[in-house]
Short mmCIF file of C-alpha atoms in Angstrom, two decimals:
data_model
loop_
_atom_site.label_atom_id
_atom_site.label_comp_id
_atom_site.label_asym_id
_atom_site.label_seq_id
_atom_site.Cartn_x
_atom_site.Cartn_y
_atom_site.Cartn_z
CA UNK A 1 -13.73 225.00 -137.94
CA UNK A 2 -13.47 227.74 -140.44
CA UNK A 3 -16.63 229.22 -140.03
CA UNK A 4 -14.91 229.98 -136.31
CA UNK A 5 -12.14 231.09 -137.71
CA UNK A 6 -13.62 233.45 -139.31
CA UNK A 7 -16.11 234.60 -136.47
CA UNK A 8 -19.34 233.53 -137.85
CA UNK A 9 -19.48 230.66 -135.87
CA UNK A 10 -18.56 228.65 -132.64
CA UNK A 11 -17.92 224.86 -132.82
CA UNK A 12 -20.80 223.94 -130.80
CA UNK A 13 -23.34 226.07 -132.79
CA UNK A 14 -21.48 224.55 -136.08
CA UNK A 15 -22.67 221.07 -134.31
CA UNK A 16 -26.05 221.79 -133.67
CA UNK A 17 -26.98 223.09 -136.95
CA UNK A 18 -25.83 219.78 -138.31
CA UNK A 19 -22.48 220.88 -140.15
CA UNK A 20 -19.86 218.71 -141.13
CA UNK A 21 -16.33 219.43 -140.26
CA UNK A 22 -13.66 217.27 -141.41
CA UNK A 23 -11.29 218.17 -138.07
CA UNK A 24 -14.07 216.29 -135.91
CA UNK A 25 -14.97 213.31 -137.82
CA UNK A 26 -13.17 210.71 -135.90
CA UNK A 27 -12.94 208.11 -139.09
CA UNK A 28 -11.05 211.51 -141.09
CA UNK A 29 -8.44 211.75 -138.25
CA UNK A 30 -5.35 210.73 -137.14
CA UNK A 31 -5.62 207.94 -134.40
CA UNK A 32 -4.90 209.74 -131.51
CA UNK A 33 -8.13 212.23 -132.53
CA UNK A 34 -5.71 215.29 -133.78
CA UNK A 35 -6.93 215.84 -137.42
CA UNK A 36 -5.90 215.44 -140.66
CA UNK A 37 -4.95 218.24 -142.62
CA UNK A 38 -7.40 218.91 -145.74
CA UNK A 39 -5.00 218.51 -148.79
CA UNK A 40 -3.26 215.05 -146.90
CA UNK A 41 -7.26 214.02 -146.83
CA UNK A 42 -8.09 215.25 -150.19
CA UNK A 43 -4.67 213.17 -151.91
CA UNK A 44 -5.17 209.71 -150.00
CA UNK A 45 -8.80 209.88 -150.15
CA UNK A 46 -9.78 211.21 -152.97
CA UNK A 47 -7.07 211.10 -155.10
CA UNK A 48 -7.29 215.44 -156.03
CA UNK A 49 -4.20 217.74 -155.17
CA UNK A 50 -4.79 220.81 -153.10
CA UNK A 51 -2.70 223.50 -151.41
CA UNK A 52 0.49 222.42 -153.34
CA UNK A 53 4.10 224.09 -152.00
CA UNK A 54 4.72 227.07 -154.01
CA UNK A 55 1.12 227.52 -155.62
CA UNK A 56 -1.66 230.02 -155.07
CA UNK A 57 -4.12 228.58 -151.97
CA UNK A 58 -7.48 228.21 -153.58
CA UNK A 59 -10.14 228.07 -151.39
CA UNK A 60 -12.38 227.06 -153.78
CA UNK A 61 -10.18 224.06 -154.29
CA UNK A 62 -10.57 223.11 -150.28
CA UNK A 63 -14.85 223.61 -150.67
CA UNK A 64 -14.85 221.15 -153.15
CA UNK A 65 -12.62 218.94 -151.10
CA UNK A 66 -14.48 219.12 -148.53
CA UNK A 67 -17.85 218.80 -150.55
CA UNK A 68 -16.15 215.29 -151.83
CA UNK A 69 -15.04 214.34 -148.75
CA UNK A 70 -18.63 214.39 -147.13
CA UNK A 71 -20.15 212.75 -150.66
CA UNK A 72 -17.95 210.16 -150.02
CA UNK A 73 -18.55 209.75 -146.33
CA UNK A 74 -22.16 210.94 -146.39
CA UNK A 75 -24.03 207.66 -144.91
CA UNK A 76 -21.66 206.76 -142.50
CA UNK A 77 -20.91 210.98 -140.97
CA UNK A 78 -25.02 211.28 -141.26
CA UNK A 79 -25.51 208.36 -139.22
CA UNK A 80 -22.38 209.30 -136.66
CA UNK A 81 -24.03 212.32 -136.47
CA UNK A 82 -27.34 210.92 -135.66
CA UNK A 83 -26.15 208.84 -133.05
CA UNK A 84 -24.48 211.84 -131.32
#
């Protein structure tokens, strides 16, 4: 989760506040649970190019991806979620 990585946040308080993390959705991972990485995700899914070799990392770029991601997923992660 990025919001651990950068010390704001632990996974389990990222969980129950109800955010969305891309890593943990099991329908956005690999079959064996290990997750996806965000610009594989963003290319097959959505069809956008992020975190190219040899460009400048936008983060930016990823939010959006991530934003689009859960847009497209929204019903089915809210209702996972829900479940949980």
């Amino acid at each position: 989760c990025d919001l651990e990585a950068l010390g704001v946040m632990d996974r389990g308080a990222a969980l129950r506040v109800s955010l969305r993390d891309t890593a943990v959705y099991r329908p956005l991972c690999h079959g064996n649970g290990k997750p996806k990485k965000l610009r594989v995700l963003a290319r097959h899914e959505l069809g956008l190019l992020i975190q190219q070799p040899g460009e400048e990392h936008h983060p930016v770029d990823d939010a959006r991806a991530a934003m689009y991601l859960y847009l497209k997923y929204r019903q089915q992660w809210d209702h996972a979620i829900q479940r949980s």
